[in-house]
Short mmCIF file of C-alpha atoms in Angstrom, two decimals:
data_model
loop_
_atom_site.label_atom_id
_atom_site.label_comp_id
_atom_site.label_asym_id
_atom_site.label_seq_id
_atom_site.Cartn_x
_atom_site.Cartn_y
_atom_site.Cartn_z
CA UNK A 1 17.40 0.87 5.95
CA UNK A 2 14.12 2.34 6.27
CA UNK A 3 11.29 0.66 7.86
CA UNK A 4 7.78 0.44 9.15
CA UNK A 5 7.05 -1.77 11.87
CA UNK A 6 3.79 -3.23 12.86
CA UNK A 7 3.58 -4.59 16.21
CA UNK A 8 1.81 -7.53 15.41
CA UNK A 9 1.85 -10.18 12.53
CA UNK A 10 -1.00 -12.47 13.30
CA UNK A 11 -3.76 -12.15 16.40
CA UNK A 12 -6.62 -14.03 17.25
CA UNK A 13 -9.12 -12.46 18.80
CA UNK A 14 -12.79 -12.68 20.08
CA UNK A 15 -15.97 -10.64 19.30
CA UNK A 16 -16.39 -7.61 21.44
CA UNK A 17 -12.83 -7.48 22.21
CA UNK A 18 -11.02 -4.17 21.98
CA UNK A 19 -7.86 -4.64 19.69
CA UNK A 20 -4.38 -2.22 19.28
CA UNK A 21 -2.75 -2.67 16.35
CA UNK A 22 0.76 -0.30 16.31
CA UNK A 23 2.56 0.87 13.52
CA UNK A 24 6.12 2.77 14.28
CA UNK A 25 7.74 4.33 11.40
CA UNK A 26 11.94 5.48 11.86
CA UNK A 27 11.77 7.89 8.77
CA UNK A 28 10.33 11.17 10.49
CA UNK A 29 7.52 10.67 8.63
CA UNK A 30 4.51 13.37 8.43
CA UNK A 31 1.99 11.16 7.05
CA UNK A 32 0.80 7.61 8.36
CA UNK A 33 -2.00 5.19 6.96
CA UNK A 34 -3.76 2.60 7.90
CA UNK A 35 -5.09 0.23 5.56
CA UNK A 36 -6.83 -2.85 5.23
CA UNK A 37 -6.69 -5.71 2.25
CA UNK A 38 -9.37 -8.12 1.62
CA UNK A 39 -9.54 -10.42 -1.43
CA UNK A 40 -11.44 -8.60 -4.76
CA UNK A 41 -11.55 -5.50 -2.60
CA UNK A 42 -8.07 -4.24 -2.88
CA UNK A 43 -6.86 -1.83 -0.63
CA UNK A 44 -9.26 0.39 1.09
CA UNK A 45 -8.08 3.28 3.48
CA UNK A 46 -9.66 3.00 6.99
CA UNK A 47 -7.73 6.55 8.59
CA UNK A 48 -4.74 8.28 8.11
CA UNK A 49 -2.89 11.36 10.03
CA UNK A 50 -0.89 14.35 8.53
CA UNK A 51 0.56 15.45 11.57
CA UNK A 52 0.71 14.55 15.63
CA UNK A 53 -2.68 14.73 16.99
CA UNK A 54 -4.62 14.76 13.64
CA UNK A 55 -6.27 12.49 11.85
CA UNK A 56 -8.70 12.10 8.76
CA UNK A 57 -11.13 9.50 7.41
CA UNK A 58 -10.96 7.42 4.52
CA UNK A 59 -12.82 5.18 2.93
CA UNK A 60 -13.89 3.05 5.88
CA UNK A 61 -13.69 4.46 9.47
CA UNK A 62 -16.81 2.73 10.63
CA UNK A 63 -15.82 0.61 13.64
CA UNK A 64 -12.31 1.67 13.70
CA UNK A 65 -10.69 4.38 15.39
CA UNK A 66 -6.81 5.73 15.47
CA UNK A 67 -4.45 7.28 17.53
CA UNK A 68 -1.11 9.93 17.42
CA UNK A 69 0.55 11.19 20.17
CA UNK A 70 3.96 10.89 18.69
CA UNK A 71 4.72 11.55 15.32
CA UNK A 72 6.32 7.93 14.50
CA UNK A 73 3.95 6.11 15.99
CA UNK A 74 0.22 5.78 14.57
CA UNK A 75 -2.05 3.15 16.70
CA UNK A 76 -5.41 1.64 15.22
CA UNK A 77 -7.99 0.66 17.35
CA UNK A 78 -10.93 -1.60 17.05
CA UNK A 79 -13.36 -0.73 20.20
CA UNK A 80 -15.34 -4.00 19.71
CA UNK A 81 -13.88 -6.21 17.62
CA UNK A 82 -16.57 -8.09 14.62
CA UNK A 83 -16.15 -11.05 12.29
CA UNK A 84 -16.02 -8.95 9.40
CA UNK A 85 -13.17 -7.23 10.57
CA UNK A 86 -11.24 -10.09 10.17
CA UNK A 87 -8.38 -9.21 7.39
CA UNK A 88 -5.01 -8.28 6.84
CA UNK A 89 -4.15 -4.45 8.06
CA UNK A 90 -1.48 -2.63 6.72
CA UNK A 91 0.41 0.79 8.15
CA UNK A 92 2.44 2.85 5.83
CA UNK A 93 3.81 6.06 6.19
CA UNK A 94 5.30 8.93 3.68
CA UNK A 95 6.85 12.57 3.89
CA UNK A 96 4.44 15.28 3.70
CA UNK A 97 3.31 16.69 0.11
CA UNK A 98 3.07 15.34 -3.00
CA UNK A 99 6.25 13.08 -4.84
CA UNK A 100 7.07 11.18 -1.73
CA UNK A 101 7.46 7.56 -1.76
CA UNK A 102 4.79 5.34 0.71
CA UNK A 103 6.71 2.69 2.63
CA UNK A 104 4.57 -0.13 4.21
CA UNK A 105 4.63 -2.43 7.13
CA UNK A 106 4.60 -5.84 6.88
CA UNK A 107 1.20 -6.08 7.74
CA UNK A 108 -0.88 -7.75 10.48
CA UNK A 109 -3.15 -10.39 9.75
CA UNK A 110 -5.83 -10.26 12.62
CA UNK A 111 -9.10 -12.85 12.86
CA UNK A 112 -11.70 -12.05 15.35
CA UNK A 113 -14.02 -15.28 15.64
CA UNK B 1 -12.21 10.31 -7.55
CA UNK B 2 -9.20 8.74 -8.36
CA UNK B 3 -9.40 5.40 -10.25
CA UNK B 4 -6.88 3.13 -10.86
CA UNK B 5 -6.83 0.09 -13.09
CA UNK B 6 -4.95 -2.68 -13.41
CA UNK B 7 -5.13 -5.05 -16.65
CA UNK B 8 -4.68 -8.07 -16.08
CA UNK B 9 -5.64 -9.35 -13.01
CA UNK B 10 -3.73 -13.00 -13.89
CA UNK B 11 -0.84 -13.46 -15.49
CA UNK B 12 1.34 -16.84 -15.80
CA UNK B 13 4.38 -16.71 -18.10
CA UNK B 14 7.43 -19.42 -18.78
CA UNK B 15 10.91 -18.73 -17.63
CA UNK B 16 12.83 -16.35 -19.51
CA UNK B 17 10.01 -14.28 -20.96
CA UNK B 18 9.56 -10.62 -21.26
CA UNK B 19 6.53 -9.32 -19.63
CA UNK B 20 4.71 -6.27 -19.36
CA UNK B 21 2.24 -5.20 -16.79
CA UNK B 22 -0.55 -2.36 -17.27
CA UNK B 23 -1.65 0.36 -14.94
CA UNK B 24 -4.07 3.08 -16.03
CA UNK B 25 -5.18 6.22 -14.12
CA UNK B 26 -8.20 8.34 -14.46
CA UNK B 27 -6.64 11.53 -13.23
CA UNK B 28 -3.81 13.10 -14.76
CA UNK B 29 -2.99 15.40 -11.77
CA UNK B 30 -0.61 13.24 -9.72
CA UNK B 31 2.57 13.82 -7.99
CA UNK B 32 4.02 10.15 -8.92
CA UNK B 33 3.28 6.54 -9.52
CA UNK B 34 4.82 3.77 -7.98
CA UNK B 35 4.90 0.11 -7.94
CA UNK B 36 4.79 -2.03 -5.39
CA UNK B 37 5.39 -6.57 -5.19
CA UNK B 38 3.03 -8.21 -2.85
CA UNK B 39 4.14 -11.86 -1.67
CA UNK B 40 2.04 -13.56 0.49
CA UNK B 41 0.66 -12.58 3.33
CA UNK B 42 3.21 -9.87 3.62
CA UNK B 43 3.14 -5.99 3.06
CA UNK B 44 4.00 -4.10 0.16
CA UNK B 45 7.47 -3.90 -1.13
CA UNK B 46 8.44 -0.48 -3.10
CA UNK B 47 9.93 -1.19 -6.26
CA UNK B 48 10.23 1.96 -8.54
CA UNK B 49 8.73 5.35 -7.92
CA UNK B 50 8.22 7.72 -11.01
CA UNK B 51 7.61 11.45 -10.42
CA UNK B 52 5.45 13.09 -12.82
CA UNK B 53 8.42 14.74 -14.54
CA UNK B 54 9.87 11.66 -15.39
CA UNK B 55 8.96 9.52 -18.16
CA UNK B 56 10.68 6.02 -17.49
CA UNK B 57 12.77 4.88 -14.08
CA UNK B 58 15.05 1.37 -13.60
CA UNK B 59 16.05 -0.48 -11.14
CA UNK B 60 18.00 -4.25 -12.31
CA UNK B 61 15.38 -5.72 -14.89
CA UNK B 62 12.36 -3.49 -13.87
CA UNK B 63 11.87 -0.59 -15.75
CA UNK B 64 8.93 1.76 -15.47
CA UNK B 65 6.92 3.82 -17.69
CA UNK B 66 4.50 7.01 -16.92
CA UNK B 67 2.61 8.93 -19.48
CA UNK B 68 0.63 11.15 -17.79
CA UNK B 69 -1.61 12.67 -20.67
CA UNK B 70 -2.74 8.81 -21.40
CA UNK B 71 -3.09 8.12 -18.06
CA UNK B 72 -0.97 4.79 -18.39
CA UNK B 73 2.20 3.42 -16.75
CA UNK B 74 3.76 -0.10 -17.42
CA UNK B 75 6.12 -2.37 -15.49
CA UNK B 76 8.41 -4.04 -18.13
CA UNK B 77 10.33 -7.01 -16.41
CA UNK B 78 12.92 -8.89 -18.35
CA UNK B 79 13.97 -11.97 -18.34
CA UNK B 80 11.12 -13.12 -15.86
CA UNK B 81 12.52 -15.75 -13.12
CA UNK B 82 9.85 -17.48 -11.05
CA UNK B 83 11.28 -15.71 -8.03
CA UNK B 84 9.33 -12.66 -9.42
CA UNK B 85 5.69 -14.66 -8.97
CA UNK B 86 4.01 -12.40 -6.91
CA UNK B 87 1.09 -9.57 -7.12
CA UNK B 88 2.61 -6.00 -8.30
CA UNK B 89 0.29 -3.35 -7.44
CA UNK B 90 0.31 0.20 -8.84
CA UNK B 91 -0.77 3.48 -7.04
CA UNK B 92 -1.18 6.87 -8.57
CA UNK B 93 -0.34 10.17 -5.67
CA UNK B 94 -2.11 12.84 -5.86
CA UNK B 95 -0.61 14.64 -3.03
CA UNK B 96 -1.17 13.14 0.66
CA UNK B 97 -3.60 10.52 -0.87
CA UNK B 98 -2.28 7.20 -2.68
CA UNK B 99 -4.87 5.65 -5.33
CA UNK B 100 -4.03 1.97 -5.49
CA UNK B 101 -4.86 -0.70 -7.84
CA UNK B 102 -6.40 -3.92 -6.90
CA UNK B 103 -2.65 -5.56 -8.52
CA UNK B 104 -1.76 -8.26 -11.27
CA UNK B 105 -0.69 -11.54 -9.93
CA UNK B 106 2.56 -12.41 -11.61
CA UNK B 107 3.65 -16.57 -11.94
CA UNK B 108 6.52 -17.45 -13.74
CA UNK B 109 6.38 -21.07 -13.95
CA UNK B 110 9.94 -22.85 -14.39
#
């Protein structure tokens, strides 16, 4: 069975803390994604990576940043964690090129108070 | 920019009832569409995944529709039970990107 694994299902955290979140994917996946989901706002992409070592912005980068040094693992990283980065972050991860199928995580719900 | 809609945002049904679910997509150039189920406070669940070659795919009492010249695909589930309450969210590929929908929430009340 295929899967995507997030480290993580719930954290608490403080302001101005530095947070890993770690998505591993077993499909020898090109592509990973981070995401996060906020009520009336949908899914917004925050990075994603084609490849080891590369990355790419999406929608909303600000505040986050992202790591790949191995190509099934894709790490997200808030340097100073803020209030309104409080949500629920989701990993997902698909072969390269178009027609293939994104599989997802099961999320991590992180609050930073 | 890719835009995808989904219509509507709410939708409660009783037992047994046929339902249909609406996703519409302002590009026509995509690799696929797929649908996803939300439950929650979880991640998304892959239910059916049509390539853009392919008009219709099934999987138990889902079946899945794409025209791509409209820019529409449906999710037609039969014989709703409420085990299918949930959010079902759409998302249109357009090659390494994934255009999602902001989802229908889905209760099937007993």
């Amino acid at each position: 069975d295929v899967k995507v694994t997030q480290s993580s299902r719930y954290l608490v955290k403080r302001t101005g803390e530095k947070v890993f979140l770690e998505c591993v994917q077993d499909m020898d996946h090109e592509n990973m994604f981070w995401y996060r989901q906020d009520p009336g706002l949908g899914l917004r992409l925050i990075y994603f990576s084609y490849d080891v070592k590369m990355k790419e912005k999406g929608d909303i980068p600000e505040g986050y940043s992202v790591s790949r040094e191995k190509k099934e693992r894709f790490s997200l990283i808030l340097e100073s964690a803020s209030t309104n980065q409080t949500s629920m972050y989701l990993c997902a991860s698909s072969r390269t090129g178009g027609g293939g199928e994104l599989f997802f995580g099961e999320g991590s719900r992180l609050t930073v108070l | 920019k890719q835009e995808v809609t989904q219509i509507p945002a709410a939708l409660s049904v009783p037992e047994g009832e046929n339902l249909v679910l609406n996703c519409s997509f302002t590009d026509s150039a995509i690799y696929n569409l797929q649908w996803f189920r939300q439950d929650p406070g979880k991640g998304l669940t892959s239910l059916l995944l049509i390539q853009s070659s392919q008009r219709e795919q099934t999987s138990g009492r889902l079946n899945a529709s794409l025209d791509k010249s409209s820019g529409r695909s449906t999710l037609y589930i039969a014989a709703s039970q409420p085990g299918d309450s949930a959010t079902y969210l759409c998302a249109a590929n357009t090659g390494n990107q994934f255009y999602f929908g902001t989802g229908t929430s889905l209760t099937v009340i007993p």
